[in-house]
PDB file of N, CA and C in Angstrom:
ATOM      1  N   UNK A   1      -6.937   6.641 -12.072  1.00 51.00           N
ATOM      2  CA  UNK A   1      -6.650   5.713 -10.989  1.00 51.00           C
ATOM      3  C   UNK A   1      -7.368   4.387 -11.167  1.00 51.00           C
ATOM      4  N   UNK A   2      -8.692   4.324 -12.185  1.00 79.00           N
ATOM      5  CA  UNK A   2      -9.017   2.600 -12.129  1.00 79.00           C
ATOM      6  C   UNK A   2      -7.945   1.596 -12.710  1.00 79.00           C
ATOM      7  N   UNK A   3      -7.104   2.109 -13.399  1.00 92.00           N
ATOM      8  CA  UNK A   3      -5.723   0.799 -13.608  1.00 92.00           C
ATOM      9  C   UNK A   3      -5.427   0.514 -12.238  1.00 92.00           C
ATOM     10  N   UNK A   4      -4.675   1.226 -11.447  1.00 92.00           N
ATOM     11  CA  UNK A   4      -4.198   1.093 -10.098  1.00 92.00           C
ATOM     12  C   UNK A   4      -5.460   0.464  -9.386  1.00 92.00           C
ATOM     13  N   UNK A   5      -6.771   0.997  -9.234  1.00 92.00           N
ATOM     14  CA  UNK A   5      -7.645   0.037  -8.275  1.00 92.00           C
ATOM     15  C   UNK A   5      -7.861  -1.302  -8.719  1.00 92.00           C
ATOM     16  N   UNK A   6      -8.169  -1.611  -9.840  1.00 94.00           N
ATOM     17  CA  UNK A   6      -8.269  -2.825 -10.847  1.00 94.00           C
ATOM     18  C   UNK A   6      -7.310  -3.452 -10.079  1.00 94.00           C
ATOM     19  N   UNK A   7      -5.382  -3.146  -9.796  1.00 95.00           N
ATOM     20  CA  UNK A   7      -4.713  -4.186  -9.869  1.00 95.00           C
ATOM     21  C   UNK A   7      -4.769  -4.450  -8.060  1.00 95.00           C
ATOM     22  N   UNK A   8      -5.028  -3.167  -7.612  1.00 94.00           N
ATOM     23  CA  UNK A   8      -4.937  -3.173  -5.935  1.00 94.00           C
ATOM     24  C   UNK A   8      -6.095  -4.472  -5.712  1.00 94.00           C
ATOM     25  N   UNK A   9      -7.444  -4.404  -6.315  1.00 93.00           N
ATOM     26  CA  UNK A   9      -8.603  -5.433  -6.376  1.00 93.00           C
ATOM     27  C   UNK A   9      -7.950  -6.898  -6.351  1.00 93.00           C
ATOM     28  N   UNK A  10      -7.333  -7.138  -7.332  1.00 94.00           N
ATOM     29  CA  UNK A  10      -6.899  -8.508  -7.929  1.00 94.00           C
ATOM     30  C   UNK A  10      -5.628  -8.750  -6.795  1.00 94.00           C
ATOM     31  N   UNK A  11      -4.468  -7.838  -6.293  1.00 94.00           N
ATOM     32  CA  UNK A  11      -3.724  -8.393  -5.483  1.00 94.00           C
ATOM     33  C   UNK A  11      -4.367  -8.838  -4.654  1.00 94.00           C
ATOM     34  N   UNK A  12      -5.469  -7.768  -3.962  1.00 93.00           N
ATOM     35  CA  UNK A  12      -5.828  -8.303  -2.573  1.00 93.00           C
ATOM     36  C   UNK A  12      -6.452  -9.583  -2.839  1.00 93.00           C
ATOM     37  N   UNK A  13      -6.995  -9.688  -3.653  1.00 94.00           N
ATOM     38  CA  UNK A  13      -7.838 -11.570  -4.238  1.00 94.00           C
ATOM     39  C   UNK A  13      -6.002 -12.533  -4.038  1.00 94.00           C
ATOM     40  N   UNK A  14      -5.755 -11.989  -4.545  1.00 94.00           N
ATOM     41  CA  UNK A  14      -4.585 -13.255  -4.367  1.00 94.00           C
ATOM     42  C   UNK A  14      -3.568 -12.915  -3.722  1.00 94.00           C
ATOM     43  N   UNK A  15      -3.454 -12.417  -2.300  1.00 94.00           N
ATOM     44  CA  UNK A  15      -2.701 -12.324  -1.748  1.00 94.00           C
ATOM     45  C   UNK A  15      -1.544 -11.603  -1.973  1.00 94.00           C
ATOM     46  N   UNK A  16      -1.419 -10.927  -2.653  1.00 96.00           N
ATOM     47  CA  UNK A  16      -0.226  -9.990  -2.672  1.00 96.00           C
ATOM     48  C   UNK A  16      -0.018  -8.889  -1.928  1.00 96.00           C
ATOM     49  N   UNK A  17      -1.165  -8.264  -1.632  1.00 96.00           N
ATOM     50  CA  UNK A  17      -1.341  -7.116  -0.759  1.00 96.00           C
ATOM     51  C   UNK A  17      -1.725  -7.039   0.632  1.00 96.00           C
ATOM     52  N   UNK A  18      -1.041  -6.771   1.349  1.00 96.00           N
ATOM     53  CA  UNK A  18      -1.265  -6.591   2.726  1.00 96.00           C
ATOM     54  C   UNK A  18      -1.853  -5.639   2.701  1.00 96.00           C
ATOM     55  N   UNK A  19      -3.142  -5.410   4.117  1.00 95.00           N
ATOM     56  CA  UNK A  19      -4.129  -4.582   3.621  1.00 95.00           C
ATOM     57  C   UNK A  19      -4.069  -4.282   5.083  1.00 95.00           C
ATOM     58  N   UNK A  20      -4.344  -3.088   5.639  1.00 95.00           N
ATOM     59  CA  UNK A  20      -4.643  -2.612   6.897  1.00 95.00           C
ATOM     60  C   UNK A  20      -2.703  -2.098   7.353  1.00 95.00           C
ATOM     61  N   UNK A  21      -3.030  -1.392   8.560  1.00 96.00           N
ATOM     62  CA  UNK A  21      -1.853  -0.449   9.059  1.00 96.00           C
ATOM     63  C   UNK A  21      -0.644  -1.298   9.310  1.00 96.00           C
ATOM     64  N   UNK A  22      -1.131  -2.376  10.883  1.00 96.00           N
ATOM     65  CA  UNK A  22      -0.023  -3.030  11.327  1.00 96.00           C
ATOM     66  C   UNK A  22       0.072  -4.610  10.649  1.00 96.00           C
ATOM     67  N   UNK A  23      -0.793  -4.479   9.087  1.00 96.00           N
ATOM     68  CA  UNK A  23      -0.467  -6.032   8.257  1.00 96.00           C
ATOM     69  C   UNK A  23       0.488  -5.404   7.259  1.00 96.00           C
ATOM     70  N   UNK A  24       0.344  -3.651   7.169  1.00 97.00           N
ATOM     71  CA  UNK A  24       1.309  -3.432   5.829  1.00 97.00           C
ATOM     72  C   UNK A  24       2.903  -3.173   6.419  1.00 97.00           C
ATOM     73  N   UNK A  25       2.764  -2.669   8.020  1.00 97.00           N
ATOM     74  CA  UNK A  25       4.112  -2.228   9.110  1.00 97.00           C
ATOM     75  C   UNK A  25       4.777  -3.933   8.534  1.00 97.00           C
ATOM     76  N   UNK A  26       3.727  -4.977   9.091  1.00 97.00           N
ATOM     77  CA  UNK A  26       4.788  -6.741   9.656  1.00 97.00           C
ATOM     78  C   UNK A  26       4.982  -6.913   8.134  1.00 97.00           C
ATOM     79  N   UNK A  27       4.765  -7.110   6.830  1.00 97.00           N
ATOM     80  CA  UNK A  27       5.333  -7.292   5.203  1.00 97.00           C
ATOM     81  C   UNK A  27       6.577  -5.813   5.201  1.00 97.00           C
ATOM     82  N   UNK A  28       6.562  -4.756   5.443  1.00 97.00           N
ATOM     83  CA  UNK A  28       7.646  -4.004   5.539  1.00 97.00           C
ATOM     84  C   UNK A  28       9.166  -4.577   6.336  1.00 97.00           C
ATOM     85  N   UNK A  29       8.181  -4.141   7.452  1.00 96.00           N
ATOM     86  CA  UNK A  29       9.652  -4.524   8.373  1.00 96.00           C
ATOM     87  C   UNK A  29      10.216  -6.244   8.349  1.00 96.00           C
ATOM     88  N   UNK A  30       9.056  -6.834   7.486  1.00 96.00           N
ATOM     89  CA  UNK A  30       9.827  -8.239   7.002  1.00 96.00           C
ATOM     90  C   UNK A  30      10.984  -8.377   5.950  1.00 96.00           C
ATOM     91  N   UNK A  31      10.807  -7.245   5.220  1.00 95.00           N
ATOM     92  CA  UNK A  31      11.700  -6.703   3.633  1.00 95.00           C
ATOM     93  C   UNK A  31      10.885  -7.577   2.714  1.00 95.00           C
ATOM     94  N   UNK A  32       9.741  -8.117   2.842  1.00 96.00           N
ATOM     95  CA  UNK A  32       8.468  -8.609   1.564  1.00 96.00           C
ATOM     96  C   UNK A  32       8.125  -7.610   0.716  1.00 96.00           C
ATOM     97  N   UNK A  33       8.102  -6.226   1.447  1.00 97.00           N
ATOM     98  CA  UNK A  33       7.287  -5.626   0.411  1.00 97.00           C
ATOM     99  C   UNK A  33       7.585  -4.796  -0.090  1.00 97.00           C
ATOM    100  N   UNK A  34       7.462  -4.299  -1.675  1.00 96.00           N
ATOM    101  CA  UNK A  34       8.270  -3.675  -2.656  1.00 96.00           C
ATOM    102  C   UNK A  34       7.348  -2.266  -2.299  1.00 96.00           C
ATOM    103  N   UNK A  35       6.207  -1.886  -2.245  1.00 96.00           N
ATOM    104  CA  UNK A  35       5.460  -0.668  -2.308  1.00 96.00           C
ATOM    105  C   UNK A  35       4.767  -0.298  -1.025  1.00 96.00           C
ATOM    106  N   UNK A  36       4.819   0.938  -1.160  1.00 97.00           N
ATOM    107  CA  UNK A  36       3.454   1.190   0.372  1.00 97.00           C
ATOM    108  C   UNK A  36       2.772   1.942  -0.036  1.00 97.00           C
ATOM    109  N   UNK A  37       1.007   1.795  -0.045  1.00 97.00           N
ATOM    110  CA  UNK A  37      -0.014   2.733  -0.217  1.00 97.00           C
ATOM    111  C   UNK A  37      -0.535   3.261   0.938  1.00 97.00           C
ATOM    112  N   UNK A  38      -1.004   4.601   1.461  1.00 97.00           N
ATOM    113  CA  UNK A  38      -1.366   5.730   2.174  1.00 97.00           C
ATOM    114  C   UNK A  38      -2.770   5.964   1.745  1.00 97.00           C
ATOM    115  N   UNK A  39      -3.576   5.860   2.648  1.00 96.00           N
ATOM    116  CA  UNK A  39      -5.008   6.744   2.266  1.00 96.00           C
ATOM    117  C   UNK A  39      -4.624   8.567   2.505  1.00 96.00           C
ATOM    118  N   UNK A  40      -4.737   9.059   1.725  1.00 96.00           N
ATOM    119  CA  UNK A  40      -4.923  10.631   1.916  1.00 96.00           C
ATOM    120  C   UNK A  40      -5.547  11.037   3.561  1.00 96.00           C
ATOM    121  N   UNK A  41      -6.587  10.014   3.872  1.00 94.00           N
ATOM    122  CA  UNK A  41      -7.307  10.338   4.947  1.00 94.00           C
ATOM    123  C   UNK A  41      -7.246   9.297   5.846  1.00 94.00           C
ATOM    124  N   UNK A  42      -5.637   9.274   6.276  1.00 96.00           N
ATOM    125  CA  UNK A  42      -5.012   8.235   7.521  1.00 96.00           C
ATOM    126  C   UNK A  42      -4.747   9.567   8.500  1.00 96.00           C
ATOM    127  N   UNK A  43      -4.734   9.084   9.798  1.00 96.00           N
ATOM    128  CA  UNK A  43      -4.628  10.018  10.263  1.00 96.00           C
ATOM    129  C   UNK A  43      -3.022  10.079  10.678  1.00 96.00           C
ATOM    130  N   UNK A  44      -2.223  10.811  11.101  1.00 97.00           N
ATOM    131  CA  UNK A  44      -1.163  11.522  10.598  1.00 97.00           C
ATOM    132  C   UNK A  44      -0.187  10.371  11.572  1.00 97.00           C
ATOM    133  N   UNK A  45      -0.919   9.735  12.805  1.00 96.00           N
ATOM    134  CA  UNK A  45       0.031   8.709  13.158  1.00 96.00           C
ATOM    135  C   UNK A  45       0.324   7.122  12.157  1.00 96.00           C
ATOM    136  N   UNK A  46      -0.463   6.955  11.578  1.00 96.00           N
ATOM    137  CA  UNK A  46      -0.577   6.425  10.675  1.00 96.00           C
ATOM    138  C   UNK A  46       0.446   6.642   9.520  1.00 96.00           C
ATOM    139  N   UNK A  47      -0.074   7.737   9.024  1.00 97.00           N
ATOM    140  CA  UNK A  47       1.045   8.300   7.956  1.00 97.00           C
ATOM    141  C   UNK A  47       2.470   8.116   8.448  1.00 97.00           C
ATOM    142  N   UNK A  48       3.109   8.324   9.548  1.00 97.00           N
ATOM    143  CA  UNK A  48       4.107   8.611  10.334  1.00 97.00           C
ATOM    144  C   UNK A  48       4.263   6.976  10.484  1.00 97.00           C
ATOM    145  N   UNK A  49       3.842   6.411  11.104  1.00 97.00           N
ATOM    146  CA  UNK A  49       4.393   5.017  10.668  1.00 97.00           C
ATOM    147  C   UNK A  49       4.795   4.485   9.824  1.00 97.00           C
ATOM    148  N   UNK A  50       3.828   4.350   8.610  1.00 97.00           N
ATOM    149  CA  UNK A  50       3.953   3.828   7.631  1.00 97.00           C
ATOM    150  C   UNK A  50       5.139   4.331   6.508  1.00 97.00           C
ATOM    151  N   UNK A  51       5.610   5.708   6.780  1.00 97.00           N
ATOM    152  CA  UNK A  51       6.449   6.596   5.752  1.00 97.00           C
ATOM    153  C   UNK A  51       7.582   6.504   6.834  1.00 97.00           C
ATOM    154  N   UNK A  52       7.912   6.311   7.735  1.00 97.00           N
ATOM    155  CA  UNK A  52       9.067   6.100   8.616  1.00 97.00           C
ATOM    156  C   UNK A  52       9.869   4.588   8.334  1.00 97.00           C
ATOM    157  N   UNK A  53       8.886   3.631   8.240  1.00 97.00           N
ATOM    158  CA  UNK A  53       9.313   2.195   7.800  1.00 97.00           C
ATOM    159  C   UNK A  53       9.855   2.029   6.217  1.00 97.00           C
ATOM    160  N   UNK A  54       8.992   3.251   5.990  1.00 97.00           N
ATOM    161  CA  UNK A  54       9.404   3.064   4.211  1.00 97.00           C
ATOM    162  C   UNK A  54      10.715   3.739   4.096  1.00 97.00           C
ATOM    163  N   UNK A  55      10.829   4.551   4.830  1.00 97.00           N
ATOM    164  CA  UNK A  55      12.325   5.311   4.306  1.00 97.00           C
ATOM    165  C   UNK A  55      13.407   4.401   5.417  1.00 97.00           C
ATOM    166  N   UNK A  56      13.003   4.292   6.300  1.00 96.00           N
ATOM    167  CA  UNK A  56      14.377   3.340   7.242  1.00 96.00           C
ATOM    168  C   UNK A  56      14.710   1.884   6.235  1.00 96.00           C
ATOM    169  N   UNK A  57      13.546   1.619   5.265  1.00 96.00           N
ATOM    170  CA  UNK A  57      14.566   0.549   4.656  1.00 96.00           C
ATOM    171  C   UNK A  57      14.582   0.758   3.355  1.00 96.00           C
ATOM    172  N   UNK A  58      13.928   2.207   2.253  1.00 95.00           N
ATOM    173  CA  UNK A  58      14.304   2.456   1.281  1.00 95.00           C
ATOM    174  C   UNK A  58      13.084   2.098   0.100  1.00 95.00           C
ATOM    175  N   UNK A  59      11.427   2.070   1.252  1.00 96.00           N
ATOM    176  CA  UNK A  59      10.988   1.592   0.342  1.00 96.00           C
ATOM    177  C   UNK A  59      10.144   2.757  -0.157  1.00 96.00           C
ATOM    178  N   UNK A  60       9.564   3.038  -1.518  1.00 96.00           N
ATOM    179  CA  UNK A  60       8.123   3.919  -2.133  1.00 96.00           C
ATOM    180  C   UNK A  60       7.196   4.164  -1.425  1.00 96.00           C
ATOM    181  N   UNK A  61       6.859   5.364  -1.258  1.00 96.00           N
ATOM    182  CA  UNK A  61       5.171   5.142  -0.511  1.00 96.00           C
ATOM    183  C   UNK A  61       4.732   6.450  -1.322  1.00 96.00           C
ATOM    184  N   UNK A  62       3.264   5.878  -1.488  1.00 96.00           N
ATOM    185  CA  UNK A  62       2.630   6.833  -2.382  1.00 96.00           C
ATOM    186  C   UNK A  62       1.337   6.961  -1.276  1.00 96.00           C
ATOM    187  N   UNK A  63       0.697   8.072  -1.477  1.00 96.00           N
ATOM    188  CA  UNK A  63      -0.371   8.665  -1.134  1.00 96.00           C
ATOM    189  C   UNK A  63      -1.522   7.974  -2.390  1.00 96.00           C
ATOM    190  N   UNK A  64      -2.910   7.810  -2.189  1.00 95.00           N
ATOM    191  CA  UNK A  64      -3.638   7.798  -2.387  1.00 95.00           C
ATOM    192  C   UNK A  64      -5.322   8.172  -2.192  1.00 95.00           C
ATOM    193  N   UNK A  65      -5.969   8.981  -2.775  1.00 94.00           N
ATOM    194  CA  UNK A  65      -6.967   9.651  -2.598  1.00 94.00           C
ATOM    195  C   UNK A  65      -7.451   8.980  -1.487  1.00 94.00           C
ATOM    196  N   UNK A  66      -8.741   9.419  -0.801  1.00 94.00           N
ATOM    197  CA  UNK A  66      -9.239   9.191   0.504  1.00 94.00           C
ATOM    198  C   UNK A  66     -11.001   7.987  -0.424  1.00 94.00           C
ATOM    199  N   UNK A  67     -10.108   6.640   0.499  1.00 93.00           N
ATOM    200  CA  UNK A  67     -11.140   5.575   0.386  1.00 93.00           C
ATOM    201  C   UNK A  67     -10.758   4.834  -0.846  1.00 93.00           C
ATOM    202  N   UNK A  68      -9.439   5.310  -1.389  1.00 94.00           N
ATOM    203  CA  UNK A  68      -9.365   4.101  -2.560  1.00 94.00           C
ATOM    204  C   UNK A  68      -9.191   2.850  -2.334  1.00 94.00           C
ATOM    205  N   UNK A  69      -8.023   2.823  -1.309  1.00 95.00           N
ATOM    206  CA  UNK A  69      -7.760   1.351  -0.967  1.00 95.00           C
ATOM    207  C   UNK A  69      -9.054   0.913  -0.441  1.00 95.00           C
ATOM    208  N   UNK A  70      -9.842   1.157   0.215  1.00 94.00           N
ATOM    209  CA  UNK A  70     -10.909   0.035   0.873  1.00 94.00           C
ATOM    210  C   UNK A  70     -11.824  -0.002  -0.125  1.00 94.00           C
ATOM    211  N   UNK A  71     -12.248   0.938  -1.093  1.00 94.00           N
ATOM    212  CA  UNK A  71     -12.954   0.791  -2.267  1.00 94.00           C
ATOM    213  C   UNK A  71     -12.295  -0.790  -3.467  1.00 94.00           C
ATOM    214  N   UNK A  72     -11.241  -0.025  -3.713  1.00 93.00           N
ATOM    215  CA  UNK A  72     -10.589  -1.057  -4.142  1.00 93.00           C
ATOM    216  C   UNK A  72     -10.571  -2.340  -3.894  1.00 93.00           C
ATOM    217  N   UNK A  73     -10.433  -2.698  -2.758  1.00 91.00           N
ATOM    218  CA  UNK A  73     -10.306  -3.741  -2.159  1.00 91.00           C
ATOM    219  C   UNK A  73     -11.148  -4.645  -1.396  1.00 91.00           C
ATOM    220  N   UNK A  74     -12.334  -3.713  -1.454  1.00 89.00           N
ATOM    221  CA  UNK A  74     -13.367  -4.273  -0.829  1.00 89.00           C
ATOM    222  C   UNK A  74     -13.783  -4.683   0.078  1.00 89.00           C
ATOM    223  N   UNK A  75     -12.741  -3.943   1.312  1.00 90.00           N
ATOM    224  CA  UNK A  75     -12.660  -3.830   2.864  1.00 90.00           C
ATOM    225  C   UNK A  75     -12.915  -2.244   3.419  1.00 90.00           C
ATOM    226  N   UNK A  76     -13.625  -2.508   4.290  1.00 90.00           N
ATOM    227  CA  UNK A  76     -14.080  -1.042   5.199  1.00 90.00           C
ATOM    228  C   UNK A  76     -12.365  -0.828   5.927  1.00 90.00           C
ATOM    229  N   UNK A  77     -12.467   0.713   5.744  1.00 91.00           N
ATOM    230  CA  UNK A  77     -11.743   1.198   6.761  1.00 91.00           C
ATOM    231  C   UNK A  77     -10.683   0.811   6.381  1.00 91.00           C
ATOM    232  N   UNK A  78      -9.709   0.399   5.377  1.00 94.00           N
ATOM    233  CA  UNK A  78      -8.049   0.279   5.196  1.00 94.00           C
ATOM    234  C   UNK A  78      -7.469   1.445   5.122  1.00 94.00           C
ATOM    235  N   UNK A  79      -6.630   1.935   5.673  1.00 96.00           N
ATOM    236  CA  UNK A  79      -6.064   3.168   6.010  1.00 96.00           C
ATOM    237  C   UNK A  79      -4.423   3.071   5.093  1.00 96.00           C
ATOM    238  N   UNK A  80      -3.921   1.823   4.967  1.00 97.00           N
ATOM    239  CA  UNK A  80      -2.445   1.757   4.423  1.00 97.00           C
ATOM    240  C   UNK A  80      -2.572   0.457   3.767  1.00 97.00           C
ATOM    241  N   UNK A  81      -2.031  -0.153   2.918  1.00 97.00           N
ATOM    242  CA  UNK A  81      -1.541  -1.497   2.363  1.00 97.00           C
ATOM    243  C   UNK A  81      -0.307  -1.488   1.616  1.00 97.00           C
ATOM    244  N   UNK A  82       0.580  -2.971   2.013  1.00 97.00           N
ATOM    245  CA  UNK A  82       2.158  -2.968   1.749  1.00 97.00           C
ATOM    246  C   UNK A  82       1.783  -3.712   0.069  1.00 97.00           C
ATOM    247  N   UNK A  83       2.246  -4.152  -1.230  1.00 97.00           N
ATOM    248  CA  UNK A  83       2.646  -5.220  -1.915  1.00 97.00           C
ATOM    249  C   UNK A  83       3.723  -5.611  -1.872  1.00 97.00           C
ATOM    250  N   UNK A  84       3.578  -7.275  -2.198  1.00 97.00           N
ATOM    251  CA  UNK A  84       4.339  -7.762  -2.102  1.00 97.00           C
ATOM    252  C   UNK A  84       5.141  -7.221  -2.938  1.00 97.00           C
ATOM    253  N   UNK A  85       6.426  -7.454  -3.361  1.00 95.00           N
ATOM    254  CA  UNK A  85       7.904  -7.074  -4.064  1.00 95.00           C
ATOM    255  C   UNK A  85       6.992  -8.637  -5.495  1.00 95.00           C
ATOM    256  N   UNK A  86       7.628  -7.801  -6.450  1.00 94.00           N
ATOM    257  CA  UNK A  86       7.442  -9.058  -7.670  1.00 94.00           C
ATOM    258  C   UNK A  86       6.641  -7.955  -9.086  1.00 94.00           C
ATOM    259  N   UNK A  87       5.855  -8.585  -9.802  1.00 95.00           N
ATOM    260  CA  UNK A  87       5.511  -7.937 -11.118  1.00 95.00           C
ATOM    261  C   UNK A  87       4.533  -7.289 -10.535  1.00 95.00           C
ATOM    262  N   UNK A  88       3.309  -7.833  -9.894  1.00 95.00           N
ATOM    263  CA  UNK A  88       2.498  -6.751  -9.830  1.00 95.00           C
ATOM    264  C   UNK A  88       3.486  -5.492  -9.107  1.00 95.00           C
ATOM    265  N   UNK A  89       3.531  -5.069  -8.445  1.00 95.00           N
ATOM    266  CA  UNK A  89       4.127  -4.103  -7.466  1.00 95.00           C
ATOM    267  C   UNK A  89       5.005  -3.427  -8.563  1.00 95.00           C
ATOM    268  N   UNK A  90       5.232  -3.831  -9.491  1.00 96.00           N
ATOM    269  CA  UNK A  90       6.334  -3.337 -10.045  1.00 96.00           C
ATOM    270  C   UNK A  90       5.376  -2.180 -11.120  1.00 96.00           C
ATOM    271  N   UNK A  91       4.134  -3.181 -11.830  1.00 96.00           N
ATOM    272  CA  UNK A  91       3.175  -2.974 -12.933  1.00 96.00           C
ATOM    273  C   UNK A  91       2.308  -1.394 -11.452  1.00 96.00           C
ATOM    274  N   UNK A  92       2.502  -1.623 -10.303  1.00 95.00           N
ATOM    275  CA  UNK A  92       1.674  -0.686  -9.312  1.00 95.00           C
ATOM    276  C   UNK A  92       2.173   0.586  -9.891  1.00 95.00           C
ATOM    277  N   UNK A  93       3.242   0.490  -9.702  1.00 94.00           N
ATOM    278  CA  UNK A  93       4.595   1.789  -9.605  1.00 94.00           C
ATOM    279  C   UNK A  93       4.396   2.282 -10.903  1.00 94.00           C
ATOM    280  N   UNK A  94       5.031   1.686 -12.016  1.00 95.00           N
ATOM    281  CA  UNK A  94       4.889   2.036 -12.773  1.00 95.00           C
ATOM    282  C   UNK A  94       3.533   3.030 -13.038  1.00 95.00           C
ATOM    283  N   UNK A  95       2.523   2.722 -12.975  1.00 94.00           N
ATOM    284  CA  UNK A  95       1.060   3.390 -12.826  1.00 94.00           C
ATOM    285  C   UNK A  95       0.805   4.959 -11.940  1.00 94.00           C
ATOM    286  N   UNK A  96       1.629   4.725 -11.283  1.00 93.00           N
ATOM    287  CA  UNK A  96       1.155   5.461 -10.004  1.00 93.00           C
ATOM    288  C   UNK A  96       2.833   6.718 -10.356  1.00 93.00           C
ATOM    289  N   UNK A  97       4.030   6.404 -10.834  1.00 90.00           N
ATOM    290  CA  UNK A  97       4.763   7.059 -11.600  1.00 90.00           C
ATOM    291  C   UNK A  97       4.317   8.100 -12.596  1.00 90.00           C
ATOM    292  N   UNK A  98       3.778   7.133 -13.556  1.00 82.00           N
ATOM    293  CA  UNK A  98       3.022   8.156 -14.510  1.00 82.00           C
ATOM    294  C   UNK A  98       2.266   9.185 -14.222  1.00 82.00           C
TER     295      UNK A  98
END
């Protein structure tokens, strides 16, 4: 998983990644964002949001171990984050595929 935190690090530096629950819901339900990340340890309304928005418009959502994203990213407490649609997001998937 440090490829994937490495790139989650660098989006959130430049804006690609929406970081927190209802910043990754408003880039979804905008159609901005190509991916959705899940902390393992969101709690299940959370999960239920975030995987409800992803399938009503067709988008990926992956689970991720508990504390990567805020490790990653270098924010306390992120529970979900959207990316934007474009190469990184694409270079995410790919990663997280494998």
């Amino acid at each position: 998983m440090s490829a994937v935190s490495g790139l989650l690090g660098l989006g959130a530096r430049s804006g690609q990644i929406a970081l927190g629950t209802e910043s990754a819901l408003l880039l979804i339900r905008a159609g901005q964002a190509g991916l959705a990340l899940i902390d393992e340890g969101a709690s299940p309304g959370t999960k239920k949001k975030i995987l409800d928005a992803c399938q009503y418009r067709g988008l990926p959502a992956h689970m991720l171990p508990a504390g990567e994203i805020s490790r990653a990213c270098g924010k306390d407490d992120r529970m979900a984050a959207a990316v934007k649609s474009g190469p990184l997001c694409q270079r995410i998937a790919e990663l997280l595929s494998a």
